mmCIF file of C-alpha atoms in Angstrom:
data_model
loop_
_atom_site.group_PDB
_atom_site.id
_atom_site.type_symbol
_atom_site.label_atom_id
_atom_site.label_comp_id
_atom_site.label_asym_id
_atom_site.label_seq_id
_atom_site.Cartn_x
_atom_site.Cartn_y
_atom_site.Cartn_z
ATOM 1 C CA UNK J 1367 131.016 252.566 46.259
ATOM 2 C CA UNK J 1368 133.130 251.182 43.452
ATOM 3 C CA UNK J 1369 136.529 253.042 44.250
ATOM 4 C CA UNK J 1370 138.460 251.538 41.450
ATOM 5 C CA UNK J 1371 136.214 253.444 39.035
ATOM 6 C CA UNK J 1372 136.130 256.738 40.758
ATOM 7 C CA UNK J 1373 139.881 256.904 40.739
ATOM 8 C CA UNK J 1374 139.578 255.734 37.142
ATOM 9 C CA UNK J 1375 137.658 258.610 36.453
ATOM 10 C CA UNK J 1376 139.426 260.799 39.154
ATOM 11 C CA UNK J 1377 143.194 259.865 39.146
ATOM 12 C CA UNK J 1378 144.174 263.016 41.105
ATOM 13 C CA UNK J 1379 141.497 262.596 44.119
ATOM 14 C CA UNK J 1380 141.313 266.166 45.987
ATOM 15 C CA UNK J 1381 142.627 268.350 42.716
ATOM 16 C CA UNK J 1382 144.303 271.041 45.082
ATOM 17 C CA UNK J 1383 146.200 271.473 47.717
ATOM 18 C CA UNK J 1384 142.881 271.448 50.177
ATOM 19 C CA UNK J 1385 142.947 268.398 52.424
ATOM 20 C CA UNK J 1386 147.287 268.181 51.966
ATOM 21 C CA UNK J 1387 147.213 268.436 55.679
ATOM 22 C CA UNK J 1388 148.720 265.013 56.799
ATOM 23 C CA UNK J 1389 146.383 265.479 59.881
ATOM 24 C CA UNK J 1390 142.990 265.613 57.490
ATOM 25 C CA UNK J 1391 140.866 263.411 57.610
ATOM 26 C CA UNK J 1392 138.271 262.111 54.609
ATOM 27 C CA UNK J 1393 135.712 259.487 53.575
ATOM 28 C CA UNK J 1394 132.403 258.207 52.531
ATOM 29 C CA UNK J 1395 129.962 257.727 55.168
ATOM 30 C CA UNK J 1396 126.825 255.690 53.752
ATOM 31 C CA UNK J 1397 123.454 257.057 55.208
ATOM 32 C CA UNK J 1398 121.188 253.869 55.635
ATOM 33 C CA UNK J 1399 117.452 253.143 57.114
ATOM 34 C CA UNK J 1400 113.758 252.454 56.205
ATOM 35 C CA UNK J 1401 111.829 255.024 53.795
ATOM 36 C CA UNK J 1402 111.027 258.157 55.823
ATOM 37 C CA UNK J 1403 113.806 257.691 57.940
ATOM 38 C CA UNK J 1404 115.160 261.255 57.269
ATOM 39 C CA UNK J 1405 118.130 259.851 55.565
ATOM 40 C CA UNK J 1406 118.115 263.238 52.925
ATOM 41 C CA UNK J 1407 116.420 265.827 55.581
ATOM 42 C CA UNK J 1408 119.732 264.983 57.652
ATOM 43 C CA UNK J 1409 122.145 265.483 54.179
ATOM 44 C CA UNK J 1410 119.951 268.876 53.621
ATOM 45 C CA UNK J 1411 120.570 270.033 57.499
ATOM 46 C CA UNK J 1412 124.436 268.737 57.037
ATOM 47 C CA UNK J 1413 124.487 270.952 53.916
ATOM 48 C CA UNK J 1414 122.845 274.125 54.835
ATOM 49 C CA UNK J 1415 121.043 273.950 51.520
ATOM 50 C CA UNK J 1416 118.744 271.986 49.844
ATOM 51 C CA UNK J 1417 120.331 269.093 48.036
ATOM 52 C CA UNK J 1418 117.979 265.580 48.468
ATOM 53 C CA UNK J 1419 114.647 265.823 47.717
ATOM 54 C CA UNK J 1420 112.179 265.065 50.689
ATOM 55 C CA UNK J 1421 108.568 263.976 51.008
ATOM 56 C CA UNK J 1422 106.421 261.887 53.534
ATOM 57 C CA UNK J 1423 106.171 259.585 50.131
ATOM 58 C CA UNK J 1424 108.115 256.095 50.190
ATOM 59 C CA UNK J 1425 110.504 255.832 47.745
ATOM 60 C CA UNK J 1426 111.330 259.540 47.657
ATOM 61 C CA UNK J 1427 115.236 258.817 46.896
ATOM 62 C CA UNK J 1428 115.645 257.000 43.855
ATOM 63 C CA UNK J 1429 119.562 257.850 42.978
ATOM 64 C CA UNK J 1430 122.513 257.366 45.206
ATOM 65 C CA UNK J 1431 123.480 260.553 45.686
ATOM 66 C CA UNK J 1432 127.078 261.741 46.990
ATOM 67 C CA UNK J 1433 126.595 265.392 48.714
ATOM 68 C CA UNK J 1434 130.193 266.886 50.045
ATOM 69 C CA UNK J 1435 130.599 268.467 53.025
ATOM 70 C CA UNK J 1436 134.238 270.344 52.881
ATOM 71 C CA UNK J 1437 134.945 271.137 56.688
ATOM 72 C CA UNK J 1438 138.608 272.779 57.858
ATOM 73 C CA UNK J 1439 139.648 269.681 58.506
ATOM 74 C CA UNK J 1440 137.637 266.708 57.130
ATOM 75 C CA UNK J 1441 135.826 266.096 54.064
ATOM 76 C CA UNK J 1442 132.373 263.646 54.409
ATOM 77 C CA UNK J 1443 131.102 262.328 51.066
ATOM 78 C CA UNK J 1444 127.576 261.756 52.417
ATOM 79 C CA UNK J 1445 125.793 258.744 50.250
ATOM 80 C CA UNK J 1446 122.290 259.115 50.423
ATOM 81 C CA UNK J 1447 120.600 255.847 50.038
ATOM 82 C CA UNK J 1448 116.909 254.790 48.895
ATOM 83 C CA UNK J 1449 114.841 253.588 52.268
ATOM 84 C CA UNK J 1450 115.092 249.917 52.605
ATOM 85 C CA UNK J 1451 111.942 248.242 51.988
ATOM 86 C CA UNK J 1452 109.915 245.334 50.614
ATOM 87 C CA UNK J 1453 110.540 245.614 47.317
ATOM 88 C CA UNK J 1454 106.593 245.101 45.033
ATOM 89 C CA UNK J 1455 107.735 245.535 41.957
ATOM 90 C CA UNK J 1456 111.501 245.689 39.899
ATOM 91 C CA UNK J 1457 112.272 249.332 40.640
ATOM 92 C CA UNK J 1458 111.536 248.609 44.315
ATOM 93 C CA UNK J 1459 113.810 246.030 43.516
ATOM 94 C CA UNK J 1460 116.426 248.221 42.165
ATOM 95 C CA UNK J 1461 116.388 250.464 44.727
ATOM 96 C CA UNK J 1462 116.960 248.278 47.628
ATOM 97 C CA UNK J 1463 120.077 246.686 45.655
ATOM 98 C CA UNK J 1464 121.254 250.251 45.301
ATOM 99 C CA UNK J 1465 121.022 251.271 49.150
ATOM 100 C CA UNK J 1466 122.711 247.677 49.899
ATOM 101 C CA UNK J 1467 125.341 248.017 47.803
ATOM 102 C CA UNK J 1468 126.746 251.005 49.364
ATOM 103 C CA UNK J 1469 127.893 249.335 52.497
ATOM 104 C CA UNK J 1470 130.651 248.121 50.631
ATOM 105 C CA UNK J 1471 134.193 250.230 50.779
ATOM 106 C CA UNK J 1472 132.612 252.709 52.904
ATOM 107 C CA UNK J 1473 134.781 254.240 55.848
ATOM 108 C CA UNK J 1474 131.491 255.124 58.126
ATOM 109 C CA UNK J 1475 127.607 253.557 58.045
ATOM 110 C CA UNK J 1476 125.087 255.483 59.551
ATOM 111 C CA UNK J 1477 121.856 253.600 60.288
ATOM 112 C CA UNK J 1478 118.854 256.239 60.941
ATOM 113 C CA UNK J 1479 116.008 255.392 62.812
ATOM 114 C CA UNK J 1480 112.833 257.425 63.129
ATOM 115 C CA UNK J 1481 112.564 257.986 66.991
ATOM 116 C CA UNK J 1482 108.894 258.904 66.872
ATOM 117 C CA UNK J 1483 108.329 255.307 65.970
ATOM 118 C CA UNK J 1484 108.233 251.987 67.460
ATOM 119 C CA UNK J 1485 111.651 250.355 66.325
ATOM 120 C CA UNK J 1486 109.752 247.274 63.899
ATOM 121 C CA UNK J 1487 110.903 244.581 61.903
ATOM 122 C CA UNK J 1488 111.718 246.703 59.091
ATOM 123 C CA UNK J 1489 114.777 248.558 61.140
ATOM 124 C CA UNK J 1490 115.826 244.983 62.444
ATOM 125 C CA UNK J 1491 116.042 243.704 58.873
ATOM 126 C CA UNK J 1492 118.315 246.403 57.854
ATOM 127 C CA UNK J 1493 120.415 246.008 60.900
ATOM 128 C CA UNK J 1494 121.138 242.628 60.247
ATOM 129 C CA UNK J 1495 122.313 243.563 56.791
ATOM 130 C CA UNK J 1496 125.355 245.126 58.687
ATOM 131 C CA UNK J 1497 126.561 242.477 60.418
ATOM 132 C CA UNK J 1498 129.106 241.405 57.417
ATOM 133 C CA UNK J 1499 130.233 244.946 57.695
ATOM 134 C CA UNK J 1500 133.637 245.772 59.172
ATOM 135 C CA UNK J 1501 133.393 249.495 58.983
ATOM 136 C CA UNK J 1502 132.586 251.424 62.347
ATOM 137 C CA UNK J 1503 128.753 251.739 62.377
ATOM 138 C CA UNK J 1504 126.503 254.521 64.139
ATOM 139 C CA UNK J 1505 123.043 254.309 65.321
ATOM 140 C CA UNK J 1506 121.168 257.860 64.799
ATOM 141 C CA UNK J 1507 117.849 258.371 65.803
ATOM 142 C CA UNK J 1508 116.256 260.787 64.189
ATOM 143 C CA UNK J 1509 113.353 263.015 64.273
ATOM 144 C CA UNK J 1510 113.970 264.136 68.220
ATOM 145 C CA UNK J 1511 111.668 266.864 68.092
ATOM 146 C CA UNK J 1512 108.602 265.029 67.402
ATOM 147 C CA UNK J 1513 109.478 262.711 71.103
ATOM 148 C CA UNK J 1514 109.997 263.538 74.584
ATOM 149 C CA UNK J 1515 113.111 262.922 76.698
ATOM 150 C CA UNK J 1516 111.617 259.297 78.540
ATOM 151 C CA UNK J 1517 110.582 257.978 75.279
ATOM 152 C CA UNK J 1518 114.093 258.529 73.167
ATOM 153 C CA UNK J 1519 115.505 257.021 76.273
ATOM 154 C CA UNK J 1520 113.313 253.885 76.003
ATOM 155 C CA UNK J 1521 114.438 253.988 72.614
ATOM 156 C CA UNK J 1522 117.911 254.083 73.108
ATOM 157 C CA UNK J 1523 117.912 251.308 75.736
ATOM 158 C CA UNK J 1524 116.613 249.069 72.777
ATOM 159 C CA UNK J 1525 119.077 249.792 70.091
ATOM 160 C CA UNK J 1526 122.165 247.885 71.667
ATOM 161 C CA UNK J 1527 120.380 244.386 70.644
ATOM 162 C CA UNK J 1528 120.465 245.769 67.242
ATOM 163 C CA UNK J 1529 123.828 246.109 66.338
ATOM 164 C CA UNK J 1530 127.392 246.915 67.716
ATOM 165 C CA UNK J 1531 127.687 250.623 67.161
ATOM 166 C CA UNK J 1532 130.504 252.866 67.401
ATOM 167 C CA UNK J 1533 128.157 255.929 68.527
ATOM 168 C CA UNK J 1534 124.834 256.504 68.937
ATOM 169 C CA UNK J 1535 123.786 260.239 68.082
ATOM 170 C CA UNK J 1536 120.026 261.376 68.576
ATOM 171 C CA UNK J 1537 119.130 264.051 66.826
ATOM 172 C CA UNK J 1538 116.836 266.424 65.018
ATOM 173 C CA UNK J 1539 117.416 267.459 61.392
ATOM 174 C CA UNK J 1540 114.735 269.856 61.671
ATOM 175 C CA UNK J 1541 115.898 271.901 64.686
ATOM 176 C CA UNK J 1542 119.474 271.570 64.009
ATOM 177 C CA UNK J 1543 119.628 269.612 67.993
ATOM 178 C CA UNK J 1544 123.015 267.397 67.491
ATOM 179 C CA UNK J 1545 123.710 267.937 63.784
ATOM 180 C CA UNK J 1546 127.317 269.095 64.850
ATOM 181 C CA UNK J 1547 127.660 266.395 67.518
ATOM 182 C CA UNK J 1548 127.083 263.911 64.575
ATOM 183 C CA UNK J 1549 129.955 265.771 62.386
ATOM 184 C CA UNK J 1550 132.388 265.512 64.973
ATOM 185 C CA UNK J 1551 131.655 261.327 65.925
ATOM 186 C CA UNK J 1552 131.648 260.800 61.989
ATOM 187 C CA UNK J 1553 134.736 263.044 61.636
ATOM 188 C CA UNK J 1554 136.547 261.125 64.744
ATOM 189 C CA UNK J 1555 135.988 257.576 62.944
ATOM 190 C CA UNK J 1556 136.812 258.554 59.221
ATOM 191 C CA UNK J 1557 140.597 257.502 57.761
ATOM 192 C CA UNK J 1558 143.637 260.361 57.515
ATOM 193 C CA UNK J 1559 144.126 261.108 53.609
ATOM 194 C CA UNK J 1560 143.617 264.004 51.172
ATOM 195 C CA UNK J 1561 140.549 265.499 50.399
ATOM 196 C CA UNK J 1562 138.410 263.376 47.471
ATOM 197 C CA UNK J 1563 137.060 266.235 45.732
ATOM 198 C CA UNK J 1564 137.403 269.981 45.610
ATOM 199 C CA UNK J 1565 136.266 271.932 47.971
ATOM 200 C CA UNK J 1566 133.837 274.157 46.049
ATOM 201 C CA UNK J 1567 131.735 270.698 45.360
ATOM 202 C CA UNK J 1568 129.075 269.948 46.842
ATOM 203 C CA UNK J 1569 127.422 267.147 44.989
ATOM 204 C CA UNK J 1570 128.362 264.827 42.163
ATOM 205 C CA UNK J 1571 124.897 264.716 40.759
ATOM 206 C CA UNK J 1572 124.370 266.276 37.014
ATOM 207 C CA UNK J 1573 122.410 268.986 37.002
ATOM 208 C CA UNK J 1574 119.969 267.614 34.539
ATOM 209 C CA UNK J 1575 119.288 264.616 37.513
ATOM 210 C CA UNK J 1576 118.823 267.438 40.003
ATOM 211 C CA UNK J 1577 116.216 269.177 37.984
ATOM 212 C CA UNK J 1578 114.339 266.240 37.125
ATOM 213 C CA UNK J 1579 113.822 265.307 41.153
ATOM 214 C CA UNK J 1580 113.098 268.692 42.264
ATOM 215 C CA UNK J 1581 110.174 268.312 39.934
ATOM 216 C CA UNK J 1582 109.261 264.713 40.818
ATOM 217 C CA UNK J 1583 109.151 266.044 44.566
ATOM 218 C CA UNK J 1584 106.092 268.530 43.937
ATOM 219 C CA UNK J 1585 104.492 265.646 42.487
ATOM 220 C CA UNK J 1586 105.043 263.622 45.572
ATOM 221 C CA UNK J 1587 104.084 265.792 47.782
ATOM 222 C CA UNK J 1588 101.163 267.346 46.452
ATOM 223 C CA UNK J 1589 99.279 263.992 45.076
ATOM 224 C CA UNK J 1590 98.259 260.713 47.175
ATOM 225 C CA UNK J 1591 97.732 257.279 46.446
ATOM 226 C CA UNK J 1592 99.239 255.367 43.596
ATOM 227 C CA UNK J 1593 100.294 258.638 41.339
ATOM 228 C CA UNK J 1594 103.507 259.335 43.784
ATOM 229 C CA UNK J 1595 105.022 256.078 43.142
ATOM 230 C CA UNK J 1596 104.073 255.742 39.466
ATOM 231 C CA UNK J 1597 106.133 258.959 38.264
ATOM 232 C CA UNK J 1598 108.962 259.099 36.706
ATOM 233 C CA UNK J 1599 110.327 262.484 35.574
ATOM 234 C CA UNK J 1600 113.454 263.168 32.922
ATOM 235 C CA UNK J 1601 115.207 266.382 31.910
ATOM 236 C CA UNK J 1602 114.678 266.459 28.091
ATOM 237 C CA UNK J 1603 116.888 269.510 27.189
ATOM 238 C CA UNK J 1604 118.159 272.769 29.363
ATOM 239 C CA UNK J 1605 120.245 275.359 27.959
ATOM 240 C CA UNK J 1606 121.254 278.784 29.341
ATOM 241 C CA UNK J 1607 120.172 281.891 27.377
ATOM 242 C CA UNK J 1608 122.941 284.283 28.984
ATOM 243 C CA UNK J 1609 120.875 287.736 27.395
ATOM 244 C CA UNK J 1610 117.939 286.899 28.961
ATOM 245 C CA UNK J 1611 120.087 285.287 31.986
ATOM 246 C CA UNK J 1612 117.264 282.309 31.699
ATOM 247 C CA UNK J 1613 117.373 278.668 31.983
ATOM 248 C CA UNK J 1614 115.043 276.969 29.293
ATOM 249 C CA UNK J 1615 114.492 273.788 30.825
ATOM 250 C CA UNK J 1616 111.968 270.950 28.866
ATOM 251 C CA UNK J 1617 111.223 268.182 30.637
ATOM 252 C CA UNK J 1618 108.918 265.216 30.899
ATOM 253 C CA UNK J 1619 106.984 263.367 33.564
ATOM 254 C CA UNK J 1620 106.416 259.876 32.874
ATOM 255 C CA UNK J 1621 102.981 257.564 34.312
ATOM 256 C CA UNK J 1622 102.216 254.370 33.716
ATOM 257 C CA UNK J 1623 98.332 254.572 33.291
ATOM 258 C CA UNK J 1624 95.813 257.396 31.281
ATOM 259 C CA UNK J 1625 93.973 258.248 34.749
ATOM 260 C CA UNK J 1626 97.287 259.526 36.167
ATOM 261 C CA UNK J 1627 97.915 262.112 33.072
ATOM 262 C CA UNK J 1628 94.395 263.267 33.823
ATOM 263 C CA UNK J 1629 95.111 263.765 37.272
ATOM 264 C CA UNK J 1630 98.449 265.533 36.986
ATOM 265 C CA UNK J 1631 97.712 267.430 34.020
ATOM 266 C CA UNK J 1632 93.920 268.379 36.027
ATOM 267 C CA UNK J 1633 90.942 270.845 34.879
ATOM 268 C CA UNK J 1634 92.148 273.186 32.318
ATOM 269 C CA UNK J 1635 96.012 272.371 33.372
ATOM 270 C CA UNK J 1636 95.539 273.542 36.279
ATOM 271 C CA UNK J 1637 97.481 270.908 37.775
ATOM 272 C CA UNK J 1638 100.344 270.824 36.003
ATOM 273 C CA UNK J 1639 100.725 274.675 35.950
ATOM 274 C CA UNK J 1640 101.014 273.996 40.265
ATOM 275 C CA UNK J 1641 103.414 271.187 39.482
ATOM 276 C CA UNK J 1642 105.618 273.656 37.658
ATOM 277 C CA UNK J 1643 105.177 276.967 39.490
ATOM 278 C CA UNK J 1644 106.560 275.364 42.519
ATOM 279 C CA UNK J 1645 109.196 273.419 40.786
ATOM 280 C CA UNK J 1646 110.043 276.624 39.260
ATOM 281 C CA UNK J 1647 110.503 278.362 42.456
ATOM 282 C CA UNK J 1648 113.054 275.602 43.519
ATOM 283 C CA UNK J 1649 114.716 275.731 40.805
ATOM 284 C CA UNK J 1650 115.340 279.063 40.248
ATOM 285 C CA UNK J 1651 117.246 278.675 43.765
ATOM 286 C CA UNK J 1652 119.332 275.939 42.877
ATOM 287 C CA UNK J 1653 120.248 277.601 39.568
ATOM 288 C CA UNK J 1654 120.603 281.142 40.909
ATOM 289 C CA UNK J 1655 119.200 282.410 37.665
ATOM 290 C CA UNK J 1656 115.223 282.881 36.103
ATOM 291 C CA UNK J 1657 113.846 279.931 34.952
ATOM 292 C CA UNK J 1658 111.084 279.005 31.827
ATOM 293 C CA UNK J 1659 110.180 275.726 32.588
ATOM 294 C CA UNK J 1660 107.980 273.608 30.214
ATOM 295 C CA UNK J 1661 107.047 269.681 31.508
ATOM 296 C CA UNK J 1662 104.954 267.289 29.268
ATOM 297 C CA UNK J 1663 103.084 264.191 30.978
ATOM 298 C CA UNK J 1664 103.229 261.263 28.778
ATOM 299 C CA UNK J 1665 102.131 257.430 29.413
ATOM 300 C CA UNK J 1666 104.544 254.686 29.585
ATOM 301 C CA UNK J 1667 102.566 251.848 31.072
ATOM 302 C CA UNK J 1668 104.140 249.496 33.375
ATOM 303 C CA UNK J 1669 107.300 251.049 33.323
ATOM 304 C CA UNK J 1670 108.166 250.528 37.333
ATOM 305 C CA UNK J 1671 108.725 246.123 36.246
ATOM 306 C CA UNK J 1672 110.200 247.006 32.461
ATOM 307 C CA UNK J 1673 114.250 247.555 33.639
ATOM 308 C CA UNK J 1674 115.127 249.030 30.019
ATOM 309 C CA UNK J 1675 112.759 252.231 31.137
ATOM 310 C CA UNK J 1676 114.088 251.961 34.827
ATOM 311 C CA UNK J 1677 117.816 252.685 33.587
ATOM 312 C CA UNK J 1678 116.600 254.899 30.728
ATOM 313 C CA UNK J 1679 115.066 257.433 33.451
ATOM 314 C CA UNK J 1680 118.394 256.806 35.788
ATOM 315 C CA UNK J 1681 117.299 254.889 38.487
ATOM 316 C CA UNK J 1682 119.560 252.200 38.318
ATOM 317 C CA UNK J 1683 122.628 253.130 40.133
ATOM 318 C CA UNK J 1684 124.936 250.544 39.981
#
């Protein structure tokens, strides 16, 4: 988190008198782990509302993205990060860079690992990429409902050769077991100081960035194989027609071969049409407001190792 530009761009911090309270308390806490860790399922269940984007896909969370949880007394700038992996290819690249780089400046680090799995070299590897790190760190496992109580023990007993943690929460995201447990250790290790953003915000996204993954997420979860990973989705335009109280939103999914279009578009657009009725339903959510959606599949070939097309659809973070 590059501080120096955020006050840059934010020279007041907290832009009211919510957080003045010499007693608050306020900071970013960097959510870390593998893909399908539950990294975003945790910042949805923290929220209350849907926020991240989540699929059983790797590579679901391409963008850092700051969510902000205004409590009484604390505010938590949650940083979701992209799962660590081994990278195939420059986006994968991109994207592990991006997760890493948020363990710099960060008051709290919160490693997740799936309980209902084996702790592997993978969760290792990203431990050891905290050992430079001076901020307090806490072990979550995650995914409690899918485990019983002996094996999360096991699993517990195991995680003190990974790291030196501050805590060590286990929890479910999906039936809300913990969730406030892990509020109040993150709350107890975060710095006094004012409140970083008002208290009506919630994430620091664009809206046009928000769009684009709620439609990239039907794609993931609705298509296998190679097509997940090769899409790339932008907002083109999206205006507000306030007579018709109606979003127009245009936007564009991008592939990188022919034989994807033809699957996403499918028979007759039938595909597509799917794509965008459930995107549409999302949507229409997040915007609190009807919503005419129109999305265009076009080829750019290769464009996961070209880093010009990378930053042009926003991945690049940093």
């Amino acid at each position: 988190m590059d501080l120096d530009a955020f006050f840059a761009e934010n020279p007041m911090g907290g832009v009211d008198s919510y957080g003045s309270d010499p007693n608050f308390r306020s900071g970013f806490v960097t959510l870390i782990g593998r893909p399908n860790a539950g990294k975003s399922t945790l910042v949805n269940a923290l929220m209350g509302k849907k926020i991240a984007i989540t699929s059983s896909t790797a590579q679901t969370t391409r963008h850092r993205l700051n969510a902000v949880l205004s409590l009484d007394d604390a505010q938590m700038i949650l940083v979701d990060t992209p799962g660590l992996h081994k990278p195939k290819d420059a986006l994968g690249s991109e994207l592990n860079a991006s997760a890493i780089s948020t363990l710099d400046d960060v008051d709290v680090i919160a490693m997740l690992i799936d309980s209902s799995e084996p702790i592997g070299k993978g969760d290792r590897w990203v431990a050891e990429q905290l050992t430079h790190v001076t901020s307090p760190k806490i072990c979550v496992l995650s995914k409690t409902d899918l485990v019983n109580d002996e094996a999360l023990a096991d699993q517990i007993d195991k995680l003190c050769d990974l790291a030196d943690w501050s805590a060590v929460i286990a929890l479910s995201a999906k039936s809300g077991r913990n969730v406030d447990a892990f509020i109040e250790e993150v709350v107890d290790l975060l710095p006094h100081g004012p409140a970083w953003f008002p208290r009506d915000m919630e994430c620091d996204h664009p809206i046009e960035t928000m769009v684009a993954e709620f439609i990239r997420e039907k794609v993931l979860r609705d298509f296998r194989d190679e097509v997940p990973h090769a899409v790339g989705v932008q907002t083109d335009e999206m205006e507000y027609v306030s007579k018709k109280k109606l979003y127009r939103i245009y936007a564009t999914i991008y592939v990188e071969r022919d034989s994807q279009k033809g699957i996403l578009i499918g028979k007759h657009g039938a595909a597509i049409k799917q794509i965008g009725a459930k995107a549409r339903a999302d949507l229409e959510v997040l915007l609190g407001s009807r919503v005419f959606l129109d999305l265009k599949v076009k080829v750019k070939h290769n464009w996961r190792s070209d880093e010009s097309q990378i930053r042009r659809l926003g991945y690049i973070d940093r």
